[in-house]
Coordinates of C-alpha atoms in Angstrom, one line a residue:
M18 CA 0.0 0.0 0.0
S19 CA 1.5 3.2 -0.9
L20 CA 0.8 6.5 0.8
D21 CA 0.6 9.6 -1.3
L22 CA 1.8 12.6 0.7
G23 CA 1.7 15.0 -2.1
Y24 CA -0.2 18.3 -1.9
A25 CA -2.7 19.1 -4.6
S26 CA -3.5 22.7 -5.5
D27 CA -6.8 24.0 -6.5
S28 CA -5.6 24.0 -10.1
G29 CA -5.0 20.3 -9.9
E30 CA -1.2 20.7 -10.2
E31 CA 1.2 19.2 -7.7
D32 CA 2.4 21.7 -5.0
V33 CA 6.1 21.8 -4.8
A34 CA 6.1 23.4 -1.3
N35 CA 4.1 20.4 0.1
P36 CA 6.1 17.4 -1.1
F37 CA 4.3 15.1 1.4
G38 CA 0.8 15.7 0.1
L39 CA -0.6 16.6 3.5
P40 CA -4.0 18.5 3.5
A41 CA -3.7 22.2 3.8
P42 CA -4.5 23.6 7.2
V43 CA -7.9 25.4 7.5
A44 CA -7.7 29.0 8.9
K45 CA -9.7 29.3 12.1
K46 CA -12.1 32.2 12.8
P47 CA -11.1 34.4 15.7
R48 CA -13.1 33.5 18.9
V49 CA -15.5 36.3 20.1
E50 CA -16.3 36.1 23.8
E51 CA -20.0 36.5 24.4
S52 CA -20.9 38.9 27.2
A53 CA -22.9 37.5 30.2
P54 CA -26.7 38.1 30.1
S55 CA -27.8 41.3 32.0
Q56 CA -29.5 40.7 35.3
T57 CA -32.1 42.9 37.1
V58 CA -30.9 43.8 40.6
P59 CA -33.7 44.8 43.0
S60 CA -33.3 48.1 44.7
A61 CA -34.9 49.0 48.0
A62 CA -35.2 52.7 47.0
P63 CA -36.2 53.0 43.3
H64 CA -35.6 56.3 41.6
V65 CA -38.8 58.4 41.5
L66 CA -39.3 61.3 39.1
L67 CA -40.7 64.1 41.1
E68 CA -43.3 66.4 39.5
D69 CA -43.8 70.1 40.0
P70 CA -46.7 70.4 42.4
L71 CA -48.0 73.4 40.5
N72 CA -48.0 71.6 37.2
Q73 CA -48.8 68.1 38.5
T74 CA -50.8 65.9 36.1
S75 CA -50.8 62.6 37.9
L76 CA -53.4 61.7 40.5
V77 CA -51.9 60.5 43.8
T78 CA -54.1 58.7 46.2
R79 CA -53.7 56.8 49.4
P80 CA -55.4 53.5 50.3
T81 CA -57.4 55.2 53.1
D82 CA -58.7 58.0 50.8
T83 CA -62.5 57.9 50.2
Q84 CA -62.6 60.9 47.8
M85 CA -60.4 62.0 45.0
N86 CA -60.1 65.8 44.6
V87 CA -58.8 66.8 41.2
N88 CA -59.2 69.7 38.8
I89 CA -59.6 68.2 35.3
P90 CA -58.1 70.5 32.7
Y91 CA -60.5 71.8 30.1
S92 CA -58.5 70.3 27.3
D93 CA -59.0 66.8 28.8
M94 CA -62.7 67.3 29.2
M95 CA -63.1 68.3 25.6
L96 CA -61.2 65.3 24.2
P97 CA -63.3 62.9 22.0
V98 CA -64.7 59.8 23.5
Q99 CA -62.2 57.0 23.6
G100 CA -62.1 53.4 24.7
P101 CA -64.0 50.3 23.7
E102 CA -67.6 50.5 22.7
N103 CA -70.3 49.3 25.1
P104 CA -71.3 45.9 23.8
F105 CA -74.7 46.2 25.5
G106 CA -75.5 49.7 24.1
D107 CA -77.5 50.7 21.1
R108 CA -75.2 50.4 18.1
N109 CA -77.3 52.8 16.1
R110 CA -77.6 55.6 18.6
F111 CA -75.1 57.8 16.8
Q112 CA -76.5 57.2 13.4
N113 CA -79.3 59.0 11.7
Q114 CA -82.5 57.7 13.0
N115 CA -85.3 57.5 10.5
A116 CA -88.5 59.2 11.6
L117 CA -91.8 60.2 10.1
A118 CA -90.6 63.8 9.5
G119 CA -87.0 62.9 8.5
H120 CA -84.3 61.7 10.8
V121 CA -83.1 62.3 14.4
E122 CA -79.7 63.3 15.4
E123 CA -78.0 63.7 18.8
Q124 CA -76.9 67.3 19.4
S125 CA -75.6 69.2 22.4
M126 CA -76.5 72.8 23.1
S127 CA -77.1 75.0 26.1
E128 CA -80.6 75.6 27.5
H129 CA -80.4 79.3 26.6
A130 CA -79.5 78.5 23.0
F131 CA -82.3 76.0 22.7
K132 CA -84.9 78.4 24.1
A133 CA -83.7 81.2 21.9
Q134 CA -84.1 79.0 18.8
H135 CA -87.4 77.6 20.0
L136 CA -88.9 81.0 20.6
T137 CA -87.5 82.4 17.4
H138 CA -89.2 79.6 15.4
A139 CA -92.5 80.0 17.3
M140 CA -92.7 83.8 17.0
L141 CA -90.7 84.7 13.9
G142 CA -91.1 81.6 11.9
Y143 CA -87.5 80.5 11.4
S144 CA -84.6 78.9 13.3
A145 CA -81.1 77.7 12.7
N146 CA -80.8 74.0 11.7
P147 CA -78.6 72.2 14.2
S148 CA -78.0 69.2 11.9
I149 CA -74.5 68.3 11.0
D150 CA -75.6 66.9 7.7
P151 CA -73.8 68.9 5.0
N152 CA -76.8 68.5 2.6
A153 CA -79.3 69.9 5.2
P154 CA -80.5 73.5 4.8
A155 CA -79.0 76.0 7.2
I156 CA -82.4 77.7 8.0
L157 CA -85.6 75.9 9.0
G158 CA -88.9 77.8 8.3
S159 CA -89.2 81.0 6.3
L160 CA -86.0 82.1 4.7
E161 CA -87.6 85.4 3.7
K162 CA -88.3 86.3 7.3
A163 CA -84.9 85.3 8.4
Q164 CA -83.3 87.5 5.8
A165 CA -85.6 90.4 6.8
N166 CA -84.4 90.1 10.4
G167 CA -80.8 89.6 9.5
F168 CA -80.9 86.0 10.8
A169 CA -81.1 87.3 14.3
T170 CA -82.7 85.3 17.2
I171 CA -85.5 86.6 19.4
D172 CA -83.0 87.4 22.2
T173 CA -80.9 89.6 20.0
L174 CA -83.6 91.2 17.9
R175 CA -84.3 94.9 18.4
A176 CA -87.1 97.0 17.1
P177 CA -86.2 99.7 14.6
K178 CA -85.5 103.2 15.9
M179 CA -88.8 104.6 14.6
Q180 CA -90.8 101.8 16.2
R181 CA -89.1 102.4 19.5
K182 CA -90.0 106.1 19.3
E183 CA -93.6 105.2 18.7
L184 CA -93.6 103.0 21.8
K185 CA -92.5 106.0 23.9
R186 CA -95.8 107.8 23.4
K187 CA -97.2 109.8 26.3
R188 CA -99.3 107.7 28.7
K189 CA -102.7 108.9 29.9
D190 CA -103.3 110.0 33.4
K191 CA -103.7 107.3 36.1
G192 CA -106.8 109.0 37.5
D193 CA -107.8 110.2 41.0
L194 CA -107.6 107.8 43.9
E195 CA -110.8 109.3 45.4
V196 CA -112.9 108.7 42.3
V197 CA -114.3 105.1 42.1
D198 CA -116.3 105.3 38.8
G199 CA -116.8 107.6 35.9
D200 CA -114.6 110.2 34.3
G201 CA -111.2 110.6 36.1
A202 CA -111.6 107.3 37.9
Y203 CA -108.4 105.7 39.1
V204 CA -106.9 103.1 36.7
G205 CA -103.4 102.9 38.0
P206 CA -100.8 101.1 35.9
W207 CA -103.6 100.0 33.5
A208 CA -103.8 103.5 32.1
T209 CA -103.9 103.4 28.2
W210 CA -101.6 105.2 25.7
E211 CA -102.6 108.2 23.7
G212 CA -104.0 107.1 20.3
E213 CA -104.5 103.5 21.4
E214 CA -107.8 101.8 20.9
V215 CA -108.7 99.8 24.1
Q216 CA -110.0 96.4 23.2
N217 CA -110.3 95.0 26.7
D218 CA -111.1 98.0 28.9
F219 CA -110.1 97.6 32.5
L220 CA -112.9 97.9 35.1
A221 CA -112.3 101.4 36.3
G222 CA -113.7 101.5 39.8
V223 CA -116.4 99.0 40.4
E224 CA -118.2 97.4 37.5
V225 CA -120.4 94.2 37.2
D226 CA -122.3 92.3 34.6
D227 CA -125.5 90.7 35.7
E228 CA -125.4 88.0 33.1
P229 CA -122.7 85.4 33.4
E230 CA -119.9 85.4 30.8
E231 CA -119.7 82.6 28.3
E232 CA -116.7 80.4 28.5
E233 CA -114.2 81.9 26.2
E234 CA -110.5 81.4 25.8
E235 CA -108.2 84.4 25.8
P236 CA -107.0 85.4 22.3
E237 CA -103.3 85.1 21.7
V238 CA -102.2 88.7 21.0
H239 CA -98.5 89.3 20.7
L240 CA -97.7 92.9 21.4
P241 CA -94.2 94.3 20.8
T242 CA -92.2 94.9 23.9
K243 CA -88.6 96.0 24.6
K244 CA -87.5 92.5 25.5
G245 CA -89.2 90.9 22.5
K246 CA -91.5 88.7 24.7
P247 CA -95.2 88.2 23.9
K248 CA -97.7 90.0 26.0
R249 CA -101.2 88.6 26.6
P250 CA -104.2 90.9 27.3
V251 CA -105.6 91.3 30.8
G252 CA -107.9 88.5 31.8
V253 CA -110.9 90.7 32.6
G254 CA -113.9 89.4 30.6
H255 CA -112.1 86.3 29.5
E256 CA -112.8 84.1 32.6
H257 CA -113.4 80.4 31.9
S258 CA -113.0 77.0 33.6
V259 CA -112.0 73.5 32.4
F260 CA -113.8 70.4 33.7
H261 CA -111.3 67.5 34.0
G262 CA -113.8 64.6 34.5
K263 CA -115.5 62.4 31.9
S264 CA -119.0 63.2 32.9
M265 CA -120.6 66.0 35.1
T266 CA -123.1 63.5 36.6
D267 CA -123.0 59.9 37.9
Y268 CA -125.5 57.2 37.1
Q269 CA -128.0 58.8 39.5
G270 CA -127.6 62.2 38.0
R271 CA -125.6 63.7 40.9
T272 CA -122.8 66.1 40.3
Y273 CA -119.7 66.5 42.4
M274 CA -121.6 69.0 44.6
S275 CA -123.3 66.0 46.3
A276 CA -121.5 64.6 49.2
P277 CA -120.3 61.0 48.7
V278 CA -122.3 59.5 51.6
S279 CA -122.0 56.0 50.2
E280 CA -118.2 56.1 50.4
A281 CA -118.1 58.1 53.7
P282 CA -121.3 57.6 55.7
H283 CA -120.0 59.6 58.6
L284 CA -120.3 62.8 56.6
N285 CA -123.9 62.9 57.9
S286 CA -122.8 63.0 61.5
E287 CA -122.3 66.2 63.4
A288 CA -118.8 67.8 62.9
G289 CA -116.7 67.8 66.1
S290 CA -118.5 65.0 67.8
Q291 CA -115.5 62.7 67.4
D292 CA -112.3 62.6 69.4
C293 CA -109.4 63.9 67.4
F294 CA -105.7 62.9 67.3
I295 CA -102.6 64.3 65.7
P296 CA -101.8 63.0 62.2
K297 CA -98.5 61.3 61.4
V298 CA -98.4 59.9 57.9
C299 CA -99.0 61.4 54.4
I300 CA -101.7 59.3 52.6
H301 CA -102.3 61.4 49.5
T302 CA -100.7 64.2 47.5
W303 CA -102.5 66.5 45.1
T304 CA -100.3 67.8 42.3
G305 CA -101.2 70.2 39.5
H306 CA -100.2 73.7 40.5
T307 CA -97.0 74.9 38.8
Q308 CA -96.1 77.4 41.5
G309 CA -96.7 77.8 45.3
V310 CA -100.1 77.2 46.8
S311 CA -101.3 80.3 48.7
V312 CA -104.7 79.3 50.1
I313 CA -107.0 76.2 50.5
R314 CA -110.6 76.0 51.6
L315 CA -112.8 72.9 52.4
F316 CA -116.4 72.7 51.2
P317 CA -118.8 73.9 54.0
E318 CA -120.2 71.3 56.4
T319 CA -119.0 68.1 54.6
G320 CA -115.5 68.9 53.5
H321 CA -115.7 66.5 50.5
L322 CA -114.3 69.2 48.1
L323 CA -111.1 71.2 48.4
L324 CA -110.6 74.6 46.7
S325 CA -107.0 75.9 46.2
G326 CA -105.6 79.2 44.9
S327 CA -102.0 79.4 43.7
M328 CA -99.3 81.8 42.6
D329 CA -99.7 80.4 39.1
T330 CA -102.9 82.5 38.9
K331 CA -105.1 79.3 38.8
I332 CA -107.8 78.1 41.1
K333 CA -108.5 74.3 41.3
L334 CA -111.3 72.2 42.8
W335 CA -110.2 68.8 44.1
D336 CA -112.0 65.7 45.2
V337 CA -111.2 64.5 48.7
Y338 CA -113.1 61.2 49.4
T339 CA -113.6 59.4 46.1
H340 CA -110.7 59.5 43.6
G341 CA -108.6 62.4 44.9
N342 CA -108.3 64.0 41.5
C343 CA -108.7 67.5 40.2
L344 CA -112.3 68.2 39.1
R345 CA -112.1 71.7 37.6
T346 CA -109.6 74.5 37.0
F347 CA -110.8 78.1 37.0
H348 CA -108.9 80.6 34.8
G349 CA -109.5 84.3 35.4
H350 CA -106.9 86.0 37.4
T351 CA -103.7 87.3 35.8
K352 CA -101.6 87.5 39.0
Y353 CA -101.0 85.6 42.2
V354 CA -104.3 84.4 43.8
K355 CA -104.4 85.7 47.4
D356 CA -107.6 84.3 48.9
V357 CA -110.7 82.2 48.1
S358 CA -113.9 81.8 50.2
F359 CA -117.0 79.5 49.9
S360 CA -120.5 80.7 50.5
N361 CA -122.5 79.0 53.3
D362 CA -124.0 76.4 50.9
G363 CA -120.8 76.1 48.8
R364 CA -122.6 76.7 45.5
Q365 CA -120.6 79.9 45.0
F366 CA -117.2 81.1 46.0
L367 CA -115.2 84.3 45.9
S368 CA -111.6 84.8 44.8
C369 CA -109.2 87.8 44.9
G370 CA -105.7 88.3 43.7
Y371 CA -102.9 90.8 43.1
D372 CA -104.4 91.8 39.8
R373 CA -106.8 93.9 41.9
Q374 CA -109.7 91.8 40.9
M375 CA -112.4 90.1 43.0
K376 CA -114.5 87.5 41.2
L377 CA -117.7 85.6 42.1
W378 CA -117.7 82.0 40.6
D379 CA -120.3 79.2 40.3
T380 CA -118.8 76.1 41.9
E381 CA -120.7 73.6 39.8
T382 CA -120.7 75.2 36.4
G383 CA -117.4 77.0 36.6
Q384 CA -118.8 80.3 35.3
C385 CA -117.6 83.7 36.5
L386 CA -120.8 85.4 37.6
K387 CA -119.5 88.9 38.5
R388 CA -116.3 90.9 38.8
F389 CA -115.4 93.6 41.3
S390 CA -112.6 96.1 41.8
N391 CA -111.8 99.4 43.4
G392 CA -108.3 99.8 42.2
K393 CA -106.7 98.4 45.4
I394 CA -105.2 95.0 46.1
P395 CA -107.5 92.7 48.1
H396 CA -105.8 90.5 50.7
V397 CA -108.8 88.8 52.4
I398 CA -112.3 88.2 51.1
R399 CA -115.3 86.7 53.0
F400 CA -119.1 86.2 52.6
H401 CA -121.4 87.6 55.2
P402 CA -122.0 84.8 57.8
D403 CA -125.7 85.3 57.9
E404 CA -127.8 83.0 55.7
D405 CA -130.0 85.9 54.7
K406 CA -127.1 88.1 53.7
Q407 CA -125.1 85.8 51.3
H408 CA -125.3 88.5 48.7
I409 CA -123.0 90.7 50.8
F410 CA -119.3 90.2 51.2
L411 CA -116.3 92.0 52.8
A412 CA -112.8 92.5 51.4
G413 CA -109.8 93.7 53.3
M414 CA -107.8 96.0 51.0
S415 CA -104.2 97.1 50.8
D416 CA -105.1 100.6 51.8
K417 CA -106.0 99.4 55.3
K418 CA -109.8 99.6 54.7
I419 CA -112.5 96.9 54.8
I420 CA -114.8 97.3 51.8
Q421 CA -118.4 95.9 51.7
F422 CA -119.8 94.9 48.3
V423 CA -123.3 93.9 47.4
T424 CA -123.4 91.1 44.7
T425 CA -127.1 91.7 43.7
S426 CA -129.3 94.8 43.3
D427 CA -132.4 95.9 41.4
D428 CA -130.8 98.8 39.5
K429 CA -128.0 96.7 38.1
T430 CA -125.4 98.6 39.9
I431 CA -123.1 98.0 42.9
R432 CA -122.0 100.4 45.5
A433 CA -118.8 100.5 47.7
W434 CA -118.4 102.1 51.1
D435 CA -116.4 101.6 54.2
Y436 CA -117.9 98.9 56.4
D437 CA -120.2 100.4 59.1
I438 CA -118.2 102.7 61.5
P439 CA -114.7 103.3 60.3
V440 CA -113.3 103.5 63.8
V441 CA -111.0 101.0 65.5
I442 CA -113.1 99.6 68.4
K443 CA -110.3 97.5 70.0
Y444 CA -106.5 97.5 69.7
I445 CA -104.4 94.6 70.8
A446 CA -100.6 94.7 70.8
E447 CA -97.9 92.8 72.7
P448 CA -94.1 93.1 72.3
H449 CA -93.8 89.3 71.5
M450 CA -96.5 89.2 68.8
H451 CA -95.7 88.9 65.1
S452 CA -97.9 90.2 62.3
M453 CA -101.1 88.2 61.9
P454 CA -102.7 89.2 58.6
A455 CA -104.7 86.1 58.1
D456 CA -106.0 85.2 61.6
N457 CA -109.3 86.0 63.2
F458 CA -108.9 85.7 67.0
R459 CA -110.0 86.7 70.5
Q460 CA -107.1 87.2 72.8
N461 CA -106.8 85.2 75.9
R462 CA -103.9 86.5 77.9
K463 CA -103.5 83.3 79.8
K464 CA -102.8 81.2 76.7
R465 CA -99.7 81.7 74.5
F466 CA -98.5 79.2 71.9
A467 CA -94.9 79.6 70.9
G468 CA -92.0 77.5 69.5
H469 CA -92.5 77.9 65.7
S470 CA -91.0 80.3 63.2
V471 CA -93.6 82.3 61.3
A472 CA -91.9 85.7 61.1
G473 CA -92.6 87.2 57.7
Y474 CA -95.3 84.6 56.7
A475 CA -99.1 84.7 57.1
C476 CA -99.4 81.1 58.1
Q477 CA -102.9 79.9 58.8
V478 CA -103.9 78.8 62.3
G479 CA -106.4 76.0 62.8
F480 CA -108.3 74.0 65.4
S481 CA -109.1 70.3 65.5
P482 CA -112.9 69.7 65.1
D483 CA -113.2 68.8 68.8
G484 CA -111.2 71.8 69.9
K485 CA -108.5 69.8 71.6
W486 CA -105.6 70.7 69.4
I487 CA -104.4 74.0 67.9
S488 CA -102.2 73.9 64.9
S489 CA -100.2 76.2 62.6
G490 CA -97.7 75.9 59.7
D491 CA -94.3 77.6 59.9
G492 CA -91.6 78.9 57.6
E493 CA -89.5 75.8 57.7
G494 CA -92.1 73.4 56.2
N495 CA -93.5 72.1 59.5
V496 CA -97.0 71.8 61.0
V497 CA -96.8 72.4 64.8
F498 CA -99.5 71.0 67.1
W499 CA -100.2 72.4 70.6
D500 CA -102.4 71.1 73.4
W501 CA -105.1 73.7 73.8
K502 CA -105.3 73.3 77.6
T503 CA -101.6 73.2 78.5
G504 CA -100.2 75.3 75.6
R505 CA -97.4 72.8 75.1
I506 CA -96.2 71.5 71.8
K507 CA -97.3 67.9 71.3
S508 CA -95.9 67.3 67.8
R509 CA -93.9 68.9 65.0
L510 CA -94.7 67.3 61.6
K511 CA -92.3 67.8 58.7
A512 CA -94.8 68.2 55.9
H513 CA -93.2 70.2 53.1
S514 CA -89.9 71.6 51.8
K515 CA -91.0 75.2 52.0
V516 CA -93.3 77.3 54.2
V517 CA -96.7 75.7 55.1
I518 CA -98.9 78.6 54.4
A519 CA -102.3 77.0 54.9
H520 CA -103.9 73.8 56.4
E521 CA -107.4 72.5 57.1
W522 CA -108.8 69.9 59.5
L523 CA -111.4 67.6 57.8
P524 CA -114.5 68.3 59.9
H525 CA -115.8 64.7 60.1
E526 CA -112.5 62.9 60.5
T527 CA -110.5 62.0 63.7
S528 CA -107.0 62.9 62.5
K529 CA -107.0 64.0 58.8
V530 CA -105.4 67.3 58.0
V531 CA -104.8 68.9 54.5
T532 CA -101.6 71.1 54.2
A533 CA -100.6 73.5 51.4
S534 CA -97.2 74.9 50.8
W535 CA -95.2 77.2 48.6
D536 CA -93.5 74.1 47.1
G537 CA -96.7 73.7 45.0
L538 CA -98.0 70.6 46.7
I539 CA -101.1 69.8 48.7
K540 CA -101.0 66.8 51.0
L541 CA -103.4 64.8 53.1
W542 CA -102.2 63.5 56.4
D543 CA -103.6 60.9 58.8

C-alpha cells in the first residue's frame, strides 16, 4: 500500500512546497467572547421622578382615601370619546334615526341657545338648523323672514328706531284715587296710551255684569315689547273654567256637589262629635299647581271638596273622598291668587288676587258670575256669615280699609263704602307678637302658643274639630300642634320643603289634615 503525501493545489497541479501531500491547514475564525446576560438587581429605594406640584398631572391617592379631589383640565374634558364600545349599548344611537318627518340626530347645546331658537321659530317663523348633515338646509322655516331680520334670534332682535320712538308715546293720566267710577276714575298702571284703541277695557272702579260670561279662551295677541316677549291681554272678561272629568253626573244624575255619603257615611254626622288625634303619615298628594299654593278651603259642612288658589294664577277644585283628583280648573286671574272663600251652601265662591280683581264664581258650572274692583289689592275676602245676607261680602284691602260689596241689586249697579263705622273699636298689641294678617282671634292673655318660626309669613292657624288641638304651619315646612289646655307643643310634623302657608282639618275625621305649601304641593295627612 502506498501513501501519497503530495499536496494538490486548486488548479490540480502538484504543489512543490508540500512534497508530502498533506492536507492544507484550515484557517480558524477568531473567537469572540459573548458577554454574560444582563440581570435585574432589585433596589430597595427606586428612583422616582418628582413632578412640579404646581403643574402636576398625575393623580396621587392613598389607600385610606374615600374621595379624589382633582381639577380636570378643560383640554382633557373636551377630548373625543375613547375606549372600547359598550357591547350592550344601542349600536345605532349615533347614526341618523329614520322618523316620520326625516331623521333624528343627537346634538348638544345650552338651555339658553335651545330656548332662543325655539322662541324664534315659534314667534318669527324660522330657526337655525342644528343638523351636521352637509346637505341639510341652514335655516328651517321661512327664509324670507330670516333675511328680513338679519338671521337674528329673538333674544338679540331689536325693534327699529322709529318703532321704539312710537312706543314711547305719552301715557294717559292714572286718575284720581278718590274717584271710584266715571270720568277721572283711578286706573293705576292700567292706564292706556294716547291714540291706542282699548280692546279690553279695565274695570275702572267697580263694575259688574248681571249675566254670566260665556266660556271663552283668551286670544293670543303678541304685542311688541322691549324684551321681545309676547304679552297677553288682561284676563278681565275672559274668565273660563275647564272640567277634567269624563261626565258631570253619575249614574244617579248627581254632580260633584253632592257629598259621597255611600263612600263616607260619617259625613252625615255632626262635625266635632268625634275625638281627634294628631296626624303622622301622608296618605295622598295633590299635584297640578306649577307654583306655590297660597290658600286652601274645604267645602262647607261636609269637606268633600277642596278649593285651592295658587301663585300660578289658577284656582283648582279637588275631590277629597272618592278618587282624589282635580275636578275643575278656574282661569280668570292674571296674577297671584291671594284668597278664596266659599258661600255658606258652597254653591258659589269668591276669589281675589294681586291683579286687583275680586270674582264671584259658580262652583258647579265654573262660570264667572261677577267681577269687582276698586283699584286696590284685596288680601282677604269673606261672605257675610248670615244666611239671609249671602249677597254681601267683605274684602280687606291694601289701603287698610275693609270694603263691603253687594253682589245683587235691582238697579243693576253695585256700590262700595267703608264697612259700618270706620273706627278701631279695640286695639291689641304685645311686644312678643308677630304680624297676623290672616287670623281672626280673640285674645286670651293666659294662653300663649310659641315654638314655631312664622316671622314674615301669614301662616294659617287652625283647630281640630273637637277643639283639643291648635295647629299652625311655619316657615320651615313644619306643622306644629299644641295642646289647647296646657299650651305645650305635642308634635312637629315635617310636611313640606317650603313654608306651610295653609292647612285645614277635615271636619268629620278624627286625624286628617290637609296642608298646602309654597312648594306647589297639597298633602293629606292621617
